[in-house]
mmCIF file of C-alpha atoms in Angstrom:
data_model
loop_
_atom_site.group_PDB
_atom_site.id
_atom_site.type_symbol
_atom_site.label_atom_id
_atom_site.label_comp_id
_atom_site.label_asym_id
_atom_site.label_seq_id
_atom_site.Cartn_x
_atom_site.Cartn_y
_atom_site.Cartn_z
ATOM 1 C CA MET A 198 23.179 19.186 -0.802
ATOM 2 C CA THR A 199 19.679 18.910 0.521
ATOM 3 C CA ALA A 200 17.390 16.183 -0.855
ATOM 4 C CA ARG A 201 14.668 17.254 -2.932
ATOM 5 C CA LEU A 202 11.042 15.756 -0.872
ATOM 6 C CA ILE A 203 8.858 13.340 -3.151
ATOM 7 C CA ASP A 204 5.730 15.255 -2.549
ATOM 8 C CA GLY A 205 3.062 12.266 -1.957
ATOM 9 C CA LYS A 206 -0.087 14.318 -1.157
ATOM 10 C CA ALA A 207 0.510 16.002 -4.065
ATOM 11 C CA ILE A 208 0.982 13.626 -6.232
ATOM 12 C CA ALA A 209 -1.842 11.678 -4.598
ATOM 13 C CA ALA A 210 -4.314 14.586 -4.847
ATOM 14 C CA ALA A 211 -3.712 14.447 -8.683
ATOM 15 C CA ILE A 212 -4.158 10.746 -9.301
ATOM 16 C CA ARG A 213 -7.411 11.111 -7.006
ATOM 17 C CA GLU A 214 -8.392 14.123 -9.238
ATOM 18 C CA GLN A 215 -7.945 11.924 -12.833
ATOM 19 C CA LEU A 216 -9.642 8.847 -11.031
ATOM 20 C CA ALA A 217 -12.874 11.394 -10.267
ATOM 21 C CA ASN A 218 -13.357 11.870 -14.046
ATOM 22 C CA GLU A 219 -12.892 8.213 -14.545
ATOM 23 C CA VAL A 220 -15.507 7.307 -11.956
ATOM 24 C CA THR A 221 -18.206 10.205 -13.817
ATOM 25 C CA ASP A 222 -16.933 8.592 -17.496
ATOM 26 C CA PHE A 223 -17.789 4.549 -15.637
ATOM 27 C CA ARG A 224 -20.926 5.787 -13.897
ATOM 28 C CA ASN A 225 -22.274 7.888 -17.129
ATOM 29 C CA ALA A 226 -21.802 4.609 -18.995
ATOM 30 C CA THR A 227 -23.148 1.683 -16.840
ATOM 31 C CA SER A 228 -25.032 3.520 -14.220
ATOM 32 C CA VAL A 229 -23.069 1.653 -11.393
ATOM 33 C CA THR A 230 -21.074 3.308 -8.774
ATOM 34 C CA PRO A 231 -18.107 1.751 -7.794
ATOM 35 C CA LYS A 232 -18.146 0.550 -3.784
ATOM 36 C CA LEU A 233 -15.547 -0.287 -1.271
ATOM 37 C CA ALA A 234 -16.757 -2.186 1.773
ATOM 38 C CA ALA A 235 -14.323 -1.896 4.626
ATOM 39 C CA VAL A 236 -14.353 -4.128 7.698
ATOM 40 C CA LEU A 237 -12.923 -2.805 11.010
ATOM 41 C CA VAL A 238 -12.611 -5.249 13.801
ATOM 42 C CA GLY A 239 -11.622 -3.918 17.253
ATOM 43 C CA GLU A 240 -11.219 -0.144 18.422
ATOM 44 C CA ASP A 241 -7.512 0.144 17.062
ATOM 45 C CA PRO A 242 -7.280 4.058 17.017
ATOM 46 C CA ALA A 243 -4.825 3.835 14.123
ATOM 47 C CA SER A 244 -6.761 1.612 11.945
ATOM 48 C CA GLN A 245 -10.123 3.365 12.854
ATOM 49 C CA VAL A 246 -7.881 6.781 11.505
ATOM 50 C CA TYR A 247 -7.131 4.420 8.445
ATOM 51 C CA VAL A 248 -10.652 3.708 7.703
ATOM 52 C CA ARG A 249 -11.772 7.018 8.451
ATOM 53 C CA ASN A 250 -9.554 8.149 5.644
ATOM 54 C CA LYS A 251 -10.513 5.784 3.197
ATOM 55 C CA GLU A 252 -14.085 6.677 3.645
ATOM 56 C CA GLN A 253 -13.607 10.365 3.381
ATOM 57 C CA ALA A 254 -11.445 9.632 -0.207
ATOM 58 C CA CYS A 255 -14.142 7.284 -1.895
ATOM 59 C CA GLN A 256 -16.324 10.345 -1.245
ATOM 60 C CA LYS A 257 -14.532 12.571 -3.012
ATOM 61 C CA VAL A 258 -13.750 10.686 -6.016
ATOM 62 C CA GLY A 259 -17.723 9.851 -6.166
ATOM 63 C CA MET A 260 -16.922 6.222 -5.039
ATOM 64 C CA LEU A 261 -19.588 4.668 -2.252
ATOM 65 C CA SER A 262 -18.091 2.963 1.336
ATOM 66 C CA ASP A 263 -19.813 1.110 3.706
ATOM 67 C CA VAL A 264 -17.868 0.533 6.568
ATOM 68 C CA TYR A 265 -18.708 -2.619 8.955
ATOM 69 C CA ARG A 266 -17.424 -2.282 12.609
ATOM 70 C CA LEU A 267 -17.250 -5.707 14.486
ATOM 71 C CA ALA A 268 -16.427 -5.860 18.242
ATOM 72 C CA ALA A 269 -12.819 -6.819 19.420
ATOM 73 C CA SER A 270 -14.459 -9.940 20.383
ATOM 74 C CA THR A 271 -16.298 -10.984 17.267
ATOM 75 C CA PRO A 272 -16.013 -15.075 16.299
ATOM 76 C CA GLN A 273 -13.803 -15.727 13.553
ATOM 77 C CA SER A 274 -16.902 -17.670 11.973
ATOM 78 C CA GLU A 275 -18.888 -14.385 12.183
ATOM 79 C CA LEU A 276 -15.892 -12.495 10.717
ATOM 80 C CA LEU A 277 -16.411 -15.281 7.728
ATOM 81 C CA ASP A 278 -19.809 -15.034 7.530
ATOM 82 C CA LEU A 279 -19.546 -11.108 6.355
ATOM 83 C CA VAL A 280 -16.846 -12.070 3.649
ATOM 84 C CA ALA A 281 -19.043 -14.198 2.359
ATOM 85 C CA ALA A 282 -22.076 -11.808 2.359
ATOM 86 C CA LEU A 283 -20.019 -9.012 0.851
ATOM 87 C CA ASN A 284 -18.244 -11.247 -1.888
ATOM 88 C CA SER A 285 -21.705 -12.241 -2.761
ATOM 89 C CA ASP A 286 -23.154 -8.759 -2.749
ATOM 90 C CA THR A 287 -23.179 -7.294 -6.283
ATOM 91 C CA SER A 288 -23.655 -3.596 -5.039
ATOM 92 C CA VAL A 289 -19.672 -4.274 -3.347
ATOM 93 C CA HIS A 290 -16.720 -4.161 -5.843
ATOM 94 C CA GLY A 291 -14.170 -4.241 -3.159
ATOM 95 C CA ILE A 292 -13.640 -5.807 0.006
ATOM 96 C CA LEU A 293 -10.691 -4.574 2.840
ATOM 97 C CA VAL A 294 -10.309 -6.303 5.867
ATOM 98 C CA GLN A 295 -8.040 -3.995 8.051
ATOM 99 C CA LEU A 296 -5.380 -5.127 9.784
ATOM 100 C CA PRO A 297 -4.205 -5.611 12.249
ATOM 101 C CA LEU A 298 -6.980 -8.187 13.301
ATOM 102 C CA PRO A 299 -7.443 -9.538 16.798
ATOM 103 C CA SER A 300 -5.146 -12.279 18.095
ATOM 104 C CA HIS A 301 -7.910 -15.218 18.111
ATOM 105 C CA VAL A 302 -8.834 -14.251 14.537
ATOM 106 C CA HIS A 303 -6.581 -15.966 11.410
ATOM 107 C CA GLU A 304 -5.814 -13.299 9.393
ATOM 108 C CA THR A 305 -4.488 -15.466 6.843
ATOM 109 C CA THR A 306 -8.133 -17.638 6.703
ATOM 110 C CA ILE A 307 -9.794 -13.839 6.580
ATOM 111 C CA LEU A 308 -8.175 -13.148 3.537
ATOM 112 C CA ASP A 309 -8.044 -15.860 1.909
ATOM 113 C CA ALA A 310 -11.844 -15.855 1.638
ATOM 114 C CA VAL A 311 -12.266 -12.486 -0.120
ATOM 115 C CA HIS A 312 -12.909 -13.236 -3.944
ATOM 116 C CA PRO A 313 -9.901 -12.383 -5.914
ATOM 117 C CA LEU A 314 -11.776 -10.298 -7.910
ATOM 118 C CA LYS A 315 -12.973 -8.150 -4.788
ATOM 119 C CA ASP A 316 -9.424 -8.178 -3.303
ATOM 120 C CA VAL A 317 -8.558 -4.649 -3.968
ATOM 121 C CA ASP A 318 -5.543 -5.222 -0.861
ATOM 122 C CA CYS A 319 -4.532 -7.386 -3.863
ATOM 123 C CA PHE A 320 -3.211 -10.282 -0.338
ATOM 124 C CA HIS A 321 -5.462 -13.043 -2.285
ATOM 125 C CA PRO A 322 -3.168 -15.712 -3.233
ATOM 126 C CA GLU A 323 -4.150 -15.575 -6.526
ATOM 127 C CA ASN A 324 -3.856 -12.354 -6.687
ATOM 128 C CA VAL A 325 -0.347 -12.260 -5.546
ATOM 129 C CA GLY A 326 0.885 -15.221 -7.761
ATOM 130 C CA ARG A 327 -0.506 -13.165 -10.835
ATOM 131 C CA MET A 328 1.266 -10.163 -9.760
ATOM 132 C CA VAL A 329 4.521 -12.411 -9.557
ATOM 133 C CA GLN A 330 4.076 -13.158 -12.800
ATOM 134 C CA GLY A 331 3.847 -9.813 -13.997
ATOM 135 C CA ARG A 332 0.213 -10.469 -15.149
ATOM 136 C CA ALA A 333 -1.264 -8.507 -12.329
ATOM 137 C CA ARG A 334 -5.441 -8.008 -11.692
ATOM 138 C CA PHE A 335 -4.493 -5.680 -9.115
ATOM 139 C CA LEU A 336 -1.026 -3.954 -7.437
ATOM 140 C CA PRO A 337 -1.157 -3.821 -3.685
ATOM 141 C CA CYS A 338 -1.360 -0.355 -2.849
ATOM 142 C CA THR A 339 1.729 0.336 -0.816
ATOM 143 C CA PRO A 340 4.145 -0.916 -2.860
ATOM 144 C CA HIS A 341 2.328 0.504 -5.757
ATOM 145 C CA GLY A 342 2.043 4.058 -4.541
ATOM 146 C CA VAL A 343 5.527 3.328 -3.892
ATOM 147 C CA GLN A 344 6.204 3.009 -7.461
ATOM 148 C CA VAL A 345 4.056 5.721 -8.762
ATOM 149 C CA LEU A 346 6.610 8.250 -6.330
ATOM 150 C CA LEU A 347 9.808 6.992 -7.879
ATOM 151 C CA ARG A 348 7.825 7.410 -11.384
ATOM 152 C CA GLU A 349 6.549 10.620 -10.695
ATOM 153 C CA SER A 350 9.920 11.603 -9.193
ATOM 154 C CA GLY A 351 12.170 10.728 -12.309
ATOM 155 C CA THR A 352 14.049 8.584 -10.311
ATOM 156 C CA PRO A 353 15.469 6.246 -13.446
ATOM 157 C CA LEU A 354 14.967 2.366 -12.250
ATOM 158 C CA ASP A 355 16.454 0.612 -14.952
ATOM 159 C CA GLY A 356 19.461 -1.602 -13.706
ATOM 160 C CA ALA A 357 19.551 0.446 -11.034
ATOM 161 C CA HIS A 358 20.598 -0.956 -7.548
ATOM 162 C CA VAL A 359 17.311 -0.798 -5.370
ATOM 163 C CA VAL A 360 17.484 -2.491 -1.859
ATOM 164 C CA VAL A 361 14.429 -2.892 0.625
ATOM 165 C CA LEU A 362 14.403 -2.884 4.228
ATOM 166 C CA GLY A 363 11.769 -5.683 5.458
ATOM 167 C CA ARG A 364 10.151 -8.663 4.268
ATOM 168 C CA SER A 365 6.463 -8.715 4.694
ATOM 169 C CA GLU A 366 3.695 -9.845 2.566
ATOM 170 C CA ILE A 367 2.332 -6.064 2.991
ATOM 171 C CA VAL A 368 5.285 -3.975 1.603
ATOM 172 C CA GLY A 369 8.982 -5.511 1.108
ATOM 173 C CA LYS A 370 8.037 -8.658 -0.838
ATOM 174 C CA PRO A 371 5.939 -7.418 -3.292
ATOM 175 C CA VAL A 372 7.098 -4.420 -4.136
ATOM 176 C CA ALA A 373 11.010 -5.959 -4.828
ATOM 177 C CA MET A 374 9.143 -8.102 -7.373
ATOM 178 C CA MET A 375 7.281 -4.847 -8.582
ATOM 179 C CA LEU A 376 10.409 -3.555 -9.079
ATOM 180 C CA VAL A 377 12.349 -6.387 -10.497
ATOM 181 C CA GLN A 378 9.700 -6.785 -12.931
ATOM 182 C CA LYS A 379 10.108 -6.145 -16.945
ATOM 183 C CA GLY A 380 8.369 -3.300 -16.693
ATOM 184 C CA GLN A 381 8.306 0.206 -16.870
ATOM 185 C CA THR A 382 9.210 1.934 -13.466
ATOM 186 C CA ALA A 383 10.944 -1.387 -13.157
ATOM 187 C CA ASN A 384 13.864 -3.521 -14.322
ATOM 188 C CA ALA A 385 15.868 -3.089 -10.953
ATOM 189 C CA THR A 386 18.354 -4.964 -9.731
ATOM 190 C CA VAL A 387 16.661 -5.851 -5.810
ATOM 191 C CA THR A 388 18.246 -6.730 -2.661
ATOM 192 C CA ILE A 389 15.984 -7.206 0.166
ATOM 193 C CA CYS A 390 17.079 -7.371 3.972
ATOM 194 C CA HIS A 391 15.577 -7.835 7.073
ATOM 195 C CA SER A 392 16.424 -8.670 10.627
ATOM 196 C CA ARG A 393 18.765 -11.243 10.130
ATOM 197 C CA THR A 394 21.164 -9.870 7.407
ATOM 198 C CA ARG A 395 24.398 -9.723 7.980
ATOM 199 C CA ASN A 396 26.650 -6.111 7.300
ATOM 200 C CA LEU A 397 23.211 -4.224 6.768
ATOM 201 C CA ALA A 398 24.916 -1.319 6.205
ATOM 202 C CA GLU A 399 27.399 -2.226 3.665
ATOM 203 C CA ILE A 400 24.850 -3.228 1.886
ATOM 204 C CA THR A 401 22.280 -0.397 2.167
ATOM 205 C CA ARG A 402 25.580 2.151 1.147
ATOM 206 C CA THR A 403 25.309 0.583 -2.126
ATOM 207 C CA ALA A 404 21.454 1.106 -3.169
ATOM 208 C CA ASP A 405 20.756 3.670 -5.711
ATOM 209 C CA VAL A 406 17.452 3.323 -4.106
ATOM 210 C CA LEU A 407 16.415 2.568 -0.644
ATOM 211 C CA ILE A 408 13.228 1.480 0.389
ATOM 212 C CA ALA A 409 12.692 1.406 4.239
ATOM 213 C CA ALA A 410 9.379 -1.192 5.642
ATOM 214 C CA ILE A 411 10.671 -2.295 8.966
ATOM 215 C CA GLY A 412 8.262 -0.396 11.344
ATOM 216 C CA LYS A 413 11.403 0.743 13.395
ATOM 217 C CA PRO A 414 11.603 4.367 14.215
ATOM 218 C CA GLN A 415 14.179 6.484 12.639
ATOM 219 C CA PHE A 416 15.778 3.038 12.302
ATOM 220 C CA VAL A 417 17.647 4.220 8.906
ATOM 221 C CA THR A 418 20.718 6.755 9.634
ATOM 222 C CA ALA A 419 22.892 8.916 7.752
ATOM 223 C CA GLU A 420 25.795 6.539 7.666
ATOM 224 C CA MET A 421 23.450 4.071 6.136
ATOM 225 C CA VAL A 422 22.674 5.601 2.929
ATOM 226 C CA LYS A 423 24.931 6.253 -0.105
ATOM 227 C CA PRO A 424 25.243 10.236 -0.733
ATOM 228 C CA GLY A 425 23.147 10.871 -3.944
ATOM 229 C CA ALA A 426 20.433 8.127 -3.334
ATOM 230 C CA VAL A 427 16.872 8.232 -3.486
ATOM 231 C CA VAL A 428 15.090 7.486 0.047
ATOM 232 C CA ILE A 429 11.444 6.241 -0.125
ATOM 233 C CA ASP A 430 10.134 5.711 3.791
ATOM 234 C CA VAL A 431 7.259 3.543 3.971
ATOM 235 C CA GLY A 432 7.573 3.695 7.929
ATOM 236 C CA ILE A 433 5.158 5.448 10.144
ATOM 237 C CA ASN A 434 5.755 5.560 13.580
ATOM 238 C CA ARG A 435 4.854 7.137 16.928
ATOM 239 C CA LEU A 436 7.654 8.731 18.609
ATOM 240 C CA ASN A 437 7.345 11.391 21.497
ATOM 241 C CA GLU A 438 3.729 12.266 20.701
ATOM 242 C CA ARG A 439 5.069 12.831 16.790
ATOM 243 C CA LEU A 440 4.698 10.567 13.615
ATOM 244 C CA VAL A 441 8.481 9.510 12.600
ATOM 245 C CA GLY A 442 9.295 7.172 9.807
ATOM 246 C CA ASP A 443 12.237 4.587 9.581
ATOM 247 C CA VAL A 444 14.372 7.071 8.265
ATOM 248 C CA ALA A 445 16.290 9.469 10.363
ATOM 249 C CA PHE A 446 14.693 12.190 8.170
ATOM 250 C CA GLU A 447 16.982 15.472 8.704
ATOM 251 C CA GLU A 448 20.259 13.726 8.410
ATOM 252 C CA VAL A 449 19.600 11.494 5.560
ATOM 253 C CA GLN A 450 18.064 14.480 3.895
ATOM 254 C CA ALA A 451 21.601 15.774 4.044
ATOM 255 C CA ILE A 452 23.005 13.624 1.911
ATOM 256 C CA ALA A 453 20.000 11.748 -0.273
ATOM 257 C CA ALA A 454 19.533 13.125 -3.337
ATOM 258 C CA ALA A 455 15.289 13.124 -2.606
ATOM 259 C CA ILE A 456 13.523 11.429 -0.044
ATOM 260 C CA THR A 457 9.743 10.726 1.274
ATOM 261 C CA PRO A 458 8.506 12.865 4.672
ATOM 262 C CA VAL A 459 6.478 11.127 7.163
ATOM 263 C CA PRO A 460 3.519 12.180 6.894
ATOM 264 C CA GLY A 461 2.832 13.295 3.343
ATOM 265 C CA GLY A 462 4.891 10.766 1.547
ATOM 266 C CA VAL A 463 3.773 7.224 1.076
ATOM 267 C CA GLY A 464 0.859 6.931 3.264
ATOM 268 C CA PRO A 465 -1.426 9.383 1.059
ATOM 269 C CA MET A 466 -0.265 6.913 -2.354
ATOM 270 C CA THR A 467 -1.585 3.761 -0.385
ATOM 271 C CA ILE A 468 -5.281 4.719 -0.411
ATOM 272 C CA ALA A 469 -5.318 6.679 -3.959
ATOM 273 C CA MET A 470 -3.909 3.354 -4.921
ATOM 274 C CA LEU A 471 -6.621 1.592 -3.114
ATOM 275 C CA LEU A 472 -9.226 3.940 -4.809
ATOM 276 C CA GLN A 473 -7.878 2.610 -7.965
ATOM 277 C CA ASN A 474 -8.070 -1.207 -7.570
ATOM 278 C CA THR A 475 -11.698 -0.263 -6.504
ATOM 279 C CA LEU A 476 -12.424 1.160 -9.673
ATOM 280 C CA THR A 477 -10.307 -1.665 -11.672
ATOM 281 C CA ALA A 478 -12.637 -4.218 -9.534
ATOM 282 C CA ALA A 479 -15.936 -2.314 -10.705
ATOM 283 C CA LYS A 480 -14.876 -2.490 -14.750
ATOM 284 C CA LEU A 481 -13.878 -6.369 -13.903
ATOM 285 C CA ALA A 482 -17.453 -6.764 -12.457
ATOM 286 C CA GLN A 483 -18.729 -5.174 -16.081
ATOM 287 C CA ASN A 484 -16.193 -7.120 -17.338
ATOM 288 C CA LEU A 485 -14.941 -4.239 -19.039
ATOM 289 C CA GLY A 486 -11.323 -4.194 -16.987
#
């Protein structure tokens, strides 16, 4: 068996094409162009690439974007003042604070300061709570991207056992909560594993769908995967000057039914979902959401 590739790049391109049409319709109906404001603190090379990719993606679908680049030494108070100004700016519909932030800045304080109606990353506790209750305003970008990949690849989730490797606030917890909900591309039985999980490989081998989001290069090996499982690799790590995921791709591809590549899997979907949330935020601002 050689696993079928789940092509996130192609799926994201189709979503962006649809979004471009929706942005045009929205702009024609309201004379408003959705705008994303991205805040980048420091010189982290990966963060700079991510922000540049998001900026280019906005342009391609007809959205506006502003990038605020701040020195790594920027005081937390100054960053909070910027977020407050963006909250008050009616031309800005979505605010993205690129993580990680410098060590002297308390991430939760900054993320909580973003107005819930502009929180297109879905990090604010109000939006997280709405998601948990199944009445989401926004869905977190990477978990939603994973969900769409599962839907578009035809992966049956109703009653399936999904194992999530990782319990982060950005991916692990929210993707588990989304897939256990009542609804389409959900209704799964979900297990979350983490660094303290005992007999990890025994649990992962029971997964119909295995989602790896732990940030350890090539951690998931073939003996951890049930033959015929669907494997979603959220990780992106630099190893020997190349990008690899959390899954040992070649050996797992030989036994899985379907697998996402790195790069070209989850990454493009994250940006597509961010654009979708920004359009939703613009609609909410016009009372059209």
